[in-house]
XYZ file of C-alpha atoms in Angstrom:
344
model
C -51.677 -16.328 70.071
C -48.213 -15.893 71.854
C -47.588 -13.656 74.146
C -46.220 -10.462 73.478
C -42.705 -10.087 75.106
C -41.710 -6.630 76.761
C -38.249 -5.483 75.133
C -35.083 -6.559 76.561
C -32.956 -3.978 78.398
C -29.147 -3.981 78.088
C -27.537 -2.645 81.459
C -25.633 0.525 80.497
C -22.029 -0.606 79.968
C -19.688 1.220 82.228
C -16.775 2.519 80.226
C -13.472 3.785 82.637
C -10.855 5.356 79.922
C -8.629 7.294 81.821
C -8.088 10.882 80.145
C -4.293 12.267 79.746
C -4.496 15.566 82.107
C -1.323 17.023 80.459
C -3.742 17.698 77.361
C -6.424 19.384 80.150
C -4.374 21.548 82.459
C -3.355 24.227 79.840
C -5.278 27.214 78.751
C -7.656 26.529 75.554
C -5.214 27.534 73.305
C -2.015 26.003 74.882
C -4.077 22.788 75.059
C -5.113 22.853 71.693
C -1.674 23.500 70.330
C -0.425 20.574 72.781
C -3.183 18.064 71.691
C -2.455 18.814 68.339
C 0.944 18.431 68.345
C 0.691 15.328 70.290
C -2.136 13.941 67.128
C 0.514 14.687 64.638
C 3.384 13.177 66.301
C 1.770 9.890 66.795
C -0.154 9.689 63.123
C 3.436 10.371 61.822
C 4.642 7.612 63.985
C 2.291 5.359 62.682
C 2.893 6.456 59.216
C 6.844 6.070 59.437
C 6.190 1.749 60.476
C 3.848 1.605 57.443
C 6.896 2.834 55.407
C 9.367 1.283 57.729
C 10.288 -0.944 54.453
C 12.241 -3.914 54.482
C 15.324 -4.641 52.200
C 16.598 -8.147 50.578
C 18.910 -8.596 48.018
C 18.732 -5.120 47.121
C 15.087 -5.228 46.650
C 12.441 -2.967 48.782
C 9.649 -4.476 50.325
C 6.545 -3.567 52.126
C 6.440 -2.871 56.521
C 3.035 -3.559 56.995
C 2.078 -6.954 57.371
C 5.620 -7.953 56.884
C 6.058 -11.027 54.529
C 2.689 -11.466 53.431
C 3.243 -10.188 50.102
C 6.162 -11.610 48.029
C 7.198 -9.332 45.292
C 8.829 -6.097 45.962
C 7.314 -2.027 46.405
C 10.515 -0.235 44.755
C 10.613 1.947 41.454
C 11.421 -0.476 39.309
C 8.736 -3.118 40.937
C 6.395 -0.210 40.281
C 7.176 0.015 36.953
C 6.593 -3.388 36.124
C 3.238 -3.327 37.736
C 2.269 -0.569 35.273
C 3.798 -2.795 32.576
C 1.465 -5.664 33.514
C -1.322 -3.414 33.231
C -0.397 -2.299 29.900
C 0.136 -5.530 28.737
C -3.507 -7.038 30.009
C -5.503 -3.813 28.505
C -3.856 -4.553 25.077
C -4.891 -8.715 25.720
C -8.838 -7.338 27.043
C -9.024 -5.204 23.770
C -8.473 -1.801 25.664
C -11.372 -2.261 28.314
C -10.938 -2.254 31.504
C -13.529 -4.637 32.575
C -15.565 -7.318 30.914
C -18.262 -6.776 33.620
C -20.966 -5.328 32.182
C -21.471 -2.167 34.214
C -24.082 0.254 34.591
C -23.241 3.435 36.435
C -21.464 2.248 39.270
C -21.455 4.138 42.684
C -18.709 2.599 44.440
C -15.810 0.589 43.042
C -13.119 -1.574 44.787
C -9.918 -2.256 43.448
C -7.791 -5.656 45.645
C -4.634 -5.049 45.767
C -4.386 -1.624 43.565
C -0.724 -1.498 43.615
C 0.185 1.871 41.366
C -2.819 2.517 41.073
C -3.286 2.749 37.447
C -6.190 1.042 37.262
C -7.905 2.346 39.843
C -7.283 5.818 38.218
C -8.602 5.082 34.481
C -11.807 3.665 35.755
C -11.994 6.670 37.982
C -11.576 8.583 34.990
C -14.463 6.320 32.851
C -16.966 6.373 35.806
C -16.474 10.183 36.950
C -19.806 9.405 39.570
C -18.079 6.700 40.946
C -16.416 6.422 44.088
C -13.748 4.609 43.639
C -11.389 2.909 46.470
C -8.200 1.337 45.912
C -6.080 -0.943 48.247
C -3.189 -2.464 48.892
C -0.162 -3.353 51.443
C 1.978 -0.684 50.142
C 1.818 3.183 49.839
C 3.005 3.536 46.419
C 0.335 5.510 44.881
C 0.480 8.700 43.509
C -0.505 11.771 45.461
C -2.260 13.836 42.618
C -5.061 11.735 41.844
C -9.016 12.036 40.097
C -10.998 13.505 42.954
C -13.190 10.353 43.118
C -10.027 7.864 43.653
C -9.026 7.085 47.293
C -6.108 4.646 48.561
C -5.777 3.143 51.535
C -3.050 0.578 53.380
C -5.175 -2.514 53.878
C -4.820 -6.251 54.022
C -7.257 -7.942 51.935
C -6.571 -11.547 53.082
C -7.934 -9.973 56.898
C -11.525 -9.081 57.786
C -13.606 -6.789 55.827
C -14.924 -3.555 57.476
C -16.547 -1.352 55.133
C -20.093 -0.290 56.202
C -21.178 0.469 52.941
C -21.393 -2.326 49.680
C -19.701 -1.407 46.686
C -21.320 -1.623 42.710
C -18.261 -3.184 41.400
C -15.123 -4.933 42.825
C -12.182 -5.768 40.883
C -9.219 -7.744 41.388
C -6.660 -8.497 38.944
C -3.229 -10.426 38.625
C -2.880 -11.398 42.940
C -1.420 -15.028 41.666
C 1.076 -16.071 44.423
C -0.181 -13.487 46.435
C -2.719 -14.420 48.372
C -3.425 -17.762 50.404
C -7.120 -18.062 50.607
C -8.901 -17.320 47.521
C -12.346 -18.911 48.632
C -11.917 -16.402 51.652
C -11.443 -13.682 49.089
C -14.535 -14.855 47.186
C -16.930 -15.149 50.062
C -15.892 -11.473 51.025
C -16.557 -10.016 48.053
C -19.792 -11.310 47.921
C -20.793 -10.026 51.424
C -19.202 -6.930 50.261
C -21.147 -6.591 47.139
C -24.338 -4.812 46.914
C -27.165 -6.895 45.580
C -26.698 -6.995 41.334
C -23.168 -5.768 41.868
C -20.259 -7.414 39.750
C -17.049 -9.308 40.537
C -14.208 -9.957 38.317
C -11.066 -11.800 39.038
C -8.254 -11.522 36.161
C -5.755 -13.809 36.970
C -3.039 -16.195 35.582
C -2.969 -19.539 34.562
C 1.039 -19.839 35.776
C 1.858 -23.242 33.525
C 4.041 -22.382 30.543
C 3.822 -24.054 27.215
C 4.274 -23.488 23.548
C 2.109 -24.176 20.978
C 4.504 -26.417 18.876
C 6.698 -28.029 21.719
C 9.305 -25.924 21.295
C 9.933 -25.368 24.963
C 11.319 -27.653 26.747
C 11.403 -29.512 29.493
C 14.613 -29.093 30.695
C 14.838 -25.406 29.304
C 15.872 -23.004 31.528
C 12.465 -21.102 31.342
C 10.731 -24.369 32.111
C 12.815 -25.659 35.342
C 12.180 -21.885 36.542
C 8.522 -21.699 36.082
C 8.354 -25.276 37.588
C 10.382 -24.225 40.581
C 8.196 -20.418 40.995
C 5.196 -22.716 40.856
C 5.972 -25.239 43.497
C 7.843 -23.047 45.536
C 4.806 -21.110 45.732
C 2.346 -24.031 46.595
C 4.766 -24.780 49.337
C 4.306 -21.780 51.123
C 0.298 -21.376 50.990
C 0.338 -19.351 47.819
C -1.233 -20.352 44.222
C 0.495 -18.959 41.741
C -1.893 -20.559 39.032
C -5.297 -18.953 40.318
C -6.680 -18.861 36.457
C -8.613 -22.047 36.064
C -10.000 -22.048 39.863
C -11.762 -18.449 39.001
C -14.992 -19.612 37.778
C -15.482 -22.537 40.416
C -14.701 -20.284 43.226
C -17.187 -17.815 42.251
C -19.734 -19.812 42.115
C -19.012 -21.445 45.402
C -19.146 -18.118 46.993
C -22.910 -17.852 45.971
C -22.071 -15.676 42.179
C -24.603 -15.982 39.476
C -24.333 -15.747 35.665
C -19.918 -16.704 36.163
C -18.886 -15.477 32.920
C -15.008 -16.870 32.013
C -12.959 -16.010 28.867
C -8.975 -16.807 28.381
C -6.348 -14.760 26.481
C -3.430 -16.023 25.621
C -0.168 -14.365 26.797
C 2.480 -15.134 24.365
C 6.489 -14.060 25.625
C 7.687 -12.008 23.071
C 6.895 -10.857 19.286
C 7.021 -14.602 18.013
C 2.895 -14.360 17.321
C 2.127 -13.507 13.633
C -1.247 -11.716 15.008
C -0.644 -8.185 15.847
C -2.347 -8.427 18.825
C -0.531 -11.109 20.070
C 2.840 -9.514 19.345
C 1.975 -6.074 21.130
C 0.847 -8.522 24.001
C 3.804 -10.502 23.896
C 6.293 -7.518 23.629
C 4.964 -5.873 26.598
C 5.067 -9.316 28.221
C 8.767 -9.978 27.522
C 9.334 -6.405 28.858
C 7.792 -7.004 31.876
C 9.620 -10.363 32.164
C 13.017 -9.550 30.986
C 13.041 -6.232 33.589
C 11.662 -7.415 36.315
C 12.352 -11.053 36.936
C 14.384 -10.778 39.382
C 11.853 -8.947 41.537
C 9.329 -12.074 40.830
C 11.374 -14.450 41.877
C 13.918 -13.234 44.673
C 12.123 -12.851 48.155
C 10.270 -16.205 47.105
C 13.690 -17.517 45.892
C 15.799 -15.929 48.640
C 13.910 -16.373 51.845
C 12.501 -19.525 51.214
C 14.938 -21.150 49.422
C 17.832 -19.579 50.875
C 19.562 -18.504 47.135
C 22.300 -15.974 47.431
C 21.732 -12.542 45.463
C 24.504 -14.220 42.889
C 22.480 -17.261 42.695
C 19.518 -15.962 41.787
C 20.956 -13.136 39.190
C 22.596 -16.367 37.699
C 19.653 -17.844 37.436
C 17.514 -14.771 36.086
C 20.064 -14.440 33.415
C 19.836 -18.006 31.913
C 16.049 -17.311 31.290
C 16.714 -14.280 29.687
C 18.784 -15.439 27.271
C 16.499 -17.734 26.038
C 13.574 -15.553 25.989
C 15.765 -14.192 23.634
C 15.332 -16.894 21.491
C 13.255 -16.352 18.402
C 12.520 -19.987 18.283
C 11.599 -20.631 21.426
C 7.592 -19.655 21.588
C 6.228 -19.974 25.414
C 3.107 -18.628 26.037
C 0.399 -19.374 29.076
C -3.433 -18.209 29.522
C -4.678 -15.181 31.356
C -8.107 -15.889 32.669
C -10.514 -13.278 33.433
C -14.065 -13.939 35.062
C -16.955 -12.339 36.584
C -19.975 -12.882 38.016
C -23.211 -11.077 39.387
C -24.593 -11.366 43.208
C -28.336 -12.010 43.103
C -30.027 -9.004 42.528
C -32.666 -8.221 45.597
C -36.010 -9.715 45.764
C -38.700 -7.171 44.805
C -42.438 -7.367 45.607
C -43.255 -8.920 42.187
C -41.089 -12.151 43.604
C -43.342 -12.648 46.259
């Protein structure tokens, strides 16, 4: 039998913080007022460099973490976001999720932008806590009582102290620059039997009978968004890697489906047509907020250039006989539920 060792002690760690006097030398009430005033003044400081936003081109982009995100934070970026999420509820059937879920008690949404999302599954799962996040304060104020937002960099270290039921993360391609990362900290993040799901594109465009082209306008653009991308850290084809990188990260029972995407009404399904008019929406009025920071600052295209540019492709997405399309993947996967006494 081994001896039994006597605890450890930890020497009492001496802590010197120096404490501002000016807050300390007033009466109670003048100090309050002063300590108070001093709190607000600094939180708004902080506040103002988190919406300290940057321009190029025109466009608005986020302050915090400057650069890590490419697309913009205006209006119209905002409305295009909501146009995307539109456009992927009509392609999932009107669900929101493909997980299947059971009463969830805490739900994160990566990279929330609007919001939208984050608000309807609010609405679904009224029990739920549900947090959103994202680089950008664009969010709506009046929200369900169960939805919170918060600035946040999901690409830096997790800090929640409590696991979520349920995490969600939907349409980040060319956003991010270490999916694995992502992966692995969703899964420490999960509570055991809690869901995943990653929605993302597959960023290749194609037709279904050849009639884009190689040398298209379209095609040279996507080919140039798509390396340009890669050159820079970022994937902007995520899709196909979803499954493979969930079930490196230690998910169990990886579930992946595809939609297609079609651009524009060219489908004879209905489905496909609602899809594909949303999609050319969201293409033909925002385009030039995909593609200029990535365009601009890497590249070093003039506002001209790219508007130039932006226009050839929208005149032949105007073609009726031009049919491009690409796949929009959506996965998820369980983490192991915990090991109960009949296990043992």
């Amino acid at each position: 039998m081994s001896a039994v060792q006597e605890p450890s002690t930890t020497e009492p760690m001496e802590i010197d913080v120096a404490v501002d006097d000016r807050l300390q030398n007033s009466d109670d009430d003048d100090g309050d007022s002063a300590y108070e005033d001093e709190t607000n003044s600094m939180t708004t400081s902080l506040a103002s460099k988190v919406t300290a936003y940057n321009f190029k081109h025109g466009r608005r982009y986020h302050a915090y973490k400057e650069g890590s995100y490419i697309y913009p934070n205006d209006e119209n970026e905002s409305e295009r976001l909501d146009i995307v999420h539109k456009m992927v509820e009509v392609s999932m059937g009107g669900q929101l999720h493909f997980s299947p879920l059971e009463n969830p008690k805490r739900i994160l949404d990566i990279g929330t932008g609007t919001g939208i999302w984050a608000m309807e599954i609010g609405d679904k799962f009224p029990q739920a806590d549900v947090l959103g996040n994202d680089l950008s304060p664009i969010q709506p104020r009046w929200v369900p009582p169960n939805v919170h937002f918060e600035i946040d960099d999901v690409e830096a270290d997790w800090t929640y102290s409590t696991k979520f039921d349920y995490i969600h993360c939907r349409t980040m391609a060319a956003s991010l620059r270490d999916w694995p990362r992502l992966m692995k900290q969703c899964f420490e993040n999960l509570a055991p039997g809690g869901y995943a799901e990653f929605i993302d594109y597959d960023g290749v465009y194609t037709s279904p009978d050849g009639s884009l082209k190689e040398n298209s306008d379209v095609a040279v653009l996507n080919r140039l968004f798509m390396k340009t991308s890669a050159d820079n850290g970022m994937d902007s084809s995520p899709g196909p890697k979803l499954e493979g990188w969930m079930k490196d990260a230690g998910f169990e029972r990886v579930t992946g489906t595809r939609r297609m995407l079609p651009l524009g009404t060219w489908p004879a399904d209905r489905t496909l047509k609602e899809v594909g008019a949303w999609n050319y929406l969201m293409m033909s009025e925002g385009l030039e907020g995909i593609v200029n920071y990535l365009f601009g600052h890497f590249l070093g295209m003039s506002k001209e250039e790219i508007l130039v540019t932006c226009t050839k492709v929208r005149r032949q997405l105007n073609d009726p006989k031009c049919h491009i399309m690409y796949p929009l993947h959506i996965v998820y996967g369980r983490k192991p539920a915990a090991p109960t006494e009949d296990d043992d």
